Short mmCIF file of C-alpha atoms in Angstrom, two decimals:
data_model
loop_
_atom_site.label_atom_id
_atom_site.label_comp_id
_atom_site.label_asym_id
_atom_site.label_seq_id
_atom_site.Cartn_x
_atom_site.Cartn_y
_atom_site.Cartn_z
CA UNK A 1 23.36 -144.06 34.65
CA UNK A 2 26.82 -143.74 32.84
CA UNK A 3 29.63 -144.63 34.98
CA UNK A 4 32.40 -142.41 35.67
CA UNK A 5 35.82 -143.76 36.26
CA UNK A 6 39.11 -141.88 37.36
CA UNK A 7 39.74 -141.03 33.75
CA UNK A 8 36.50 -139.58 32.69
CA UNK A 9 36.77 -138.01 35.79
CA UNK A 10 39.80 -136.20 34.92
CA UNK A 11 38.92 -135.70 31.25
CA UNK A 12 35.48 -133.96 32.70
CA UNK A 13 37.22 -131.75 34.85
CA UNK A 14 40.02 -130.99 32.64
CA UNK A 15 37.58 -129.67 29.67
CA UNK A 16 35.35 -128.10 32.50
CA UNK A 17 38.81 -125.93 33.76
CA UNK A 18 39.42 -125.39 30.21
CA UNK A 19 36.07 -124.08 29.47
CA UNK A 20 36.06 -121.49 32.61
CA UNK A 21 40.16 -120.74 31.64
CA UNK A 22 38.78 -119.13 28.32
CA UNK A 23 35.74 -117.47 29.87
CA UNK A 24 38.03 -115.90 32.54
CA UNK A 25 40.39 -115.03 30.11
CA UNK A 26 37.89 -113.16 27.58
CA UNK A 27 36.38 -111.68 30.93
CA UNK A 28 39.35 -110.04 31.62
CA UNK A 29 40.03 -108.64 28.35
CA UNK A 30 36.95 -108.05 27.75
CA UNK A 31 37.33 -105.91 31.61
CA UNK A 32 40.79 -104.65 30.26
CA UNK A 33 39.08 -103.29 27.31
CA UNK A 34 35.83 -101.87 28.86
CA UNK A 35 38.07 -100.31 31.94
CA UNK A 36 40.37 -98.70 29.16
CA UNK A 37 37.54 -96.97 27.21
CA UNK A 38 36.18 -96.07 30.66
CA UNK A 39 39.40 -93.87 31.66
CA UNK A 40 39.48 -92.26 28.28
CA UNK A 41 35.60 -90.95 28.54
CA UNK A 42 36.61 -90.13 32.30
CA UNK A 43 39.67 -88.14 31.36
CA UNK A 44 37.50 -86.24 28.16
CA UNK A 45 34.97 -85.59 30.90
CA UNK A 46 37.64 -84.28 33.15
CA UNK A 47 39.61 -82.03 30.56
CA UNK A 48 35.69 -80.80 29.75
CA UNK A 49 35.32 -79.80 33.18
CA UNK A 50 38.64 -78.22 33.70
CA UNK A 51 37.85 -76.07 30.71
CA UNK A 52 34.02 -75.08 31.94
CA UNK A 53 35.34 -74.63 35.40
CA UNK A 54 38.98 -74.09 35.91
CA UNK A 55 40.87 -74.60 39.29
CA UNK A 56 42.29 -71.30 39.02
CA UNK A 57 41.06 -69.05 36.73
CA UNK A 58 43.20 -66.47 34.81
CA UNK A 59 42.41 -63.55 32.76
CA UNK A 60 44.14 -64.54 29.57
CA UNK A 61 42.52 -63.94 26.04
CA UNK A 62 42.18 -67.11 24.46
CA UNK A 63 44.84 -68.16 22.36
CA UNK A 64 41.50 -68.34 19.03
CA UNK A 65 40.94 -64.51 18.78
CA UNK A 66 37.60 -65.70 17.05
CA UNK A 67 36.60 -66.88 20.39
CA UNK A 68 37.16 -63.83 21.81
CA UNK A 69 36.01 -61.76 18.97
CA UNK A 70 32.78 -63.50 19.21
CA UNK A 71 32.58 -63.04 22.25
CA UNK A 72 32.06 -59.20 22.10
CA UNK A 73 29.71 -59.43 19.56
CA UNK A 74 27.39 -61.34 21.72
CA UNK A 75 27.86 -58.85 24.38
CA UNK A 76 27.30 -56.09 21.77
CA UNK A 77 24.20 -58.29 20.70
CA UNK A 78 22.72 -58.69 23.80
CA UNK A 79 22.86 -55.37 25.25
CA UNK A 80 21.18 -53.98 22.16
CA UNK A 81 18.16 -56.30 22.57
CA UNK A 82 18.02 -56.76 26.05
CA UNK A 83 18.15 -52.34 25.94
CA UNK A 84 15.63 -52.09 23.24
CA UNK A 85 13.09 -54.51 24.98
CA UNK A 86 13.66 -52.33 28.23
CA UNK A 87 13.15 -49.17 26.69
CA UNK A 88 11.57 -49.04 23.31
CA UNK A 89 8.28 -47.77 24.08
CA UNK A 90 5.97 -51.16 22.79
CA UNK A 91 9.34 -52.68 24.33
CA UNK A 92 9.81 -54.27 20.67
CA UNK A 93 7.02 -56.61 20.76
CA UNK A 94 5.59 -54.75 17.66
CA UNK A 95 8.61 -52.82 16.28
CA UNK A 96 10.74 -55.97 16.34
CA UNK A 97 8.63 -59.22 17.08
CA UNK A 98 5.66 -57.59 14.65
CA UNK A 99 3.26 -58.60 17.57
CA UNK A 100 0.05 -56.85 16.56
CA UNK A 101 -0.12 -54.47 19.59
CA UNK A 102 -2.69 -52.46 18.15
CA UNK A 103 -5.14 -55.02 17.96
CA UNK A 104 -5.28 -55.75 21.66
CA UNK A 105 -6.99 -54.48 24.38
CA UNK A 106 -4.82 -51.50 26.05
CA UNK A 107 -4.29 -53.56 29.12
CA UNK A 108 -3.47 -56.64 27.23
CA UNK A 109 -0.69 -54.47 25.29
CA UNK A 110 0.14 -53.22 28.56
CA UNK A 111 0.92 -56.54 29.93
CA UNK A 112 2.71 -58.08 26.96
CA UNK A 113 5.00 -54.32 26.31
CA UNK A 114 5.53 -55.48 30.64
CA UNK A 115 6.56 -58.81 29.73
CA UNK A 116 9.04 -57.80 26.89
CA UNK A 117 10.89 -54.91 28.97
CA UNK A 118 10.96 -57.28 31.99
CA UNK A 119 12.45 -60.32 29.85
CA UNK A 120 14.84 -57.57 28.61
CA UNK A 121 15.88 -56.84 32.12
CA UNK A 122 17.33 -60.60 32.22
CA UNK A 123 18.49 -60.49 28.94
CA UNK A 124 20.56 -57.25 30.04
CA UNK A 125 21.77 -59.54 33.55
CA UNK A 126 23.29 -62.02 31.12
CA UNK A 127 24.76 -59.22 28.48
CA UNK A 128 26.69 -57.88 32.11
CA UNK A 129 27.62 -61.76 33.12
CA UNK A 130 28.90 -62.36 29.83
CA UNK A 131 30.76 -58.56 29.49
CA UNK A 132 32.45 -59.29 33.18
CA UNK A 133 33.81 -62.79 31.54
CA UNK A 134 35.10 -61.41 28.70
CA UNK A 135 37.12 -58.35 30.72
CA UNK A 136 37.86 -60.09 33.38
CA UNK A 137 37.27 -63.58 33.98
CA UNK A 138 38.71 -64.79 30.71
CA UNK A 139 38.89 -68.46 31.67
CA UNK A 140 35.02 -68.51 32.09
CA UNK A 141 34.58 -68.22 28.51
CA UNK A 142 33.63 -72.09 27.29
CA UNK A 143 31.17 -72.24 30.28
CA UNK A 144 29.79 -68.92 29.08
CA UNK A 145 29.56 -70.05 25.78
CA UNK A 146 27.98 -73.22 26.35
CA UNK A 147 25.16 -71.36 28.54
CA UNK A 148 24.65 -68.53 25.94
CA UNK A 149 24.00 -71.54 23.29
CA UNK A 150 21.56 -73.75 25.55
CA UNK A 151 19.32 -70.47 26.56
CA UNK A 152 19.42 -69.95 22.38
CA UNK A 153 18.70 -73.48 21.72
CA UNK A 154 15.86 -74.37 24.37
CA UNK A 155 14.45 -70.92 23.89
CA UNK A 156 13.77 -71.89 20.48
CA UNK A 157 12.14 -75.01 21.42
CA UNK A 158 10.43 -73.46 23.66
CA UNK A 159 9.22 -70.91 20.95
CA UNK A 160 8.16 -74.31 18.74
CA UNK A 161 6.31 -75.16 21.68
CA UNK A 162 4.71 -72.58 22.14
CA UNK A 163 4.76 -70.20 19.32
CA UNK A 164 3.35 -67.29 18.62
CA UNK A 165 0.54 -66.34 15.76
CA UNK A 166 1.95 -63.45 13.89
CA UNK A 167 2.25 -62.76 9.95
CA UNK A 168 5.93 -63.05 9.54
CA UNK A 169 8.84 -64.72 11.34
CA UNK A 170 10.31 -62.27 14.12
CA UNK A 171 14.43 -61.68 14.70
CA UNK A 172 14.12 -64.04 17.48
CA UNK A 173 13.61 -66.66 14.52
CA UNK A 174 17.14 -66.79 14.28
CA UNK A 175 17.39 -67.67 18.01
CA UNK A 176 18.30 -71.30 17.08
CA UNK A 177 21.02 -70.30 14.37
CA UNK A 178 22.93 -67.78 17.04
CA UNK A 179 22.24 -71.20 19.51
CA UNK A 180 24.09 -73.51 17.53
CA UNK A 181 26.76 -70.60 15.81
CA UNK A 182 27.73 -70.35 19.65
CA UNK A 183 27.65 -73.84 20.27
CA UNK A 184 30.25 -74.50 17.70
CA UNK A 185 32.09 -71.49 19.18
CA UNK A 186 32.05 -73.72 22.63
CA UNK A 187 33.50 -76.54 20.95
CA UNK A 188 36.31 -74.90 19.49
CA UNK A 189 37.28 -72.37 22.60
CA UNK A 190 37.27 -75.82 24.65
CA UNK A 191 39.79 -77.87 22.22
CA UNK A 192 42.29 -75.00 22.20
CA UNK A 193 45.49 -75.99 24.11
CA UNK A 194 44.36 -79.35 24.38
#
């Protein structure tokens, strides 16, 4: 067994405090660092949430007019569809979606012209949601946005999912372009005044 005297003793414990000093040390700036990039994610996720839900919401038009420009057109948009689905009489499935109508049974038609007009019902729900924002709950519009874009987006998944069989693409095709047009439309109505 080695022997230990007072010296190695001290020369043991003196590289052994060393040792921890610099472990502690890069700990704690390792913490300092790690706590730092910590507040600056928490304070983007705050300033996020601020702009998707405001603590006291105003009825200002945002200071991009494309924001709000945009903004009508998806309300014009989405009355026009959510309309033509409720009231065209095959409720667009084969004016619009080219959804061979004429090659089902009439009850099958029935259902799927059912279908259409009642989808359009919440398509027209959202067009008034989104119309109310944009007259009078200004504020709203990021949070808006960013739910117009994620029905567009996961409706087109969906749609990949579970796609239909028909001899050309439908407008709804374009469901993930107006998705991620709106989405970019989200990020730039919530970096305004930032």
């Amino acid at each position: 067994l080695p022997q230990f005297n007072d010296d190695n003793i001290y020369l043991f414990n003196q590289a052994l405090w060393s040792c921890h000093h610099r472990i502690l040390t890069g700990f704690k700036e390792y913490s300092k660092n790690y706590i730092c990039i910590i507040k600056k994610e928490t304070r983007k996720q705050e300033y996020i949430m601020k702009k998707l839900i405001p603590e006291t919401i105003e009825n200002k038009i945002p200071n991009n007019k494309f924001v709000y420009y945009f903004c009508w057109l998806l309300v014009g948009f989405n009355l026009f569809r959510s309309l033509e689905h409720i009231f065209a009489e095959d409720g667009g499935a084969e004016s619009i979606a080219g959804i061979p109508l004429s090659s089902y049974s009439p009850e099958a038609a029935n259902n799927i012209v059912s279908i259409f007009a009642q989808w359009g019902f919440s398509q027209l729900v959202l067009a008034f949601i989104l119309l109310l924002v944009v007259l009078k709950i200004r504020d709203l519009i990021p949070l808006m946005l960013l739910i117009i874009a994620l029905e567009n987006i996961f409706r087109a998944g969906i749609g990949q999912y579970k796609s239909l069989i028909i001899s050309s693409a439908p407008p709804g095709a374009l469901t993930p372009l107006i998705g991620f047009v709106t989405l970019i439309f989200f990020f730039i109505s919530i970096r305004e005044n930032k």
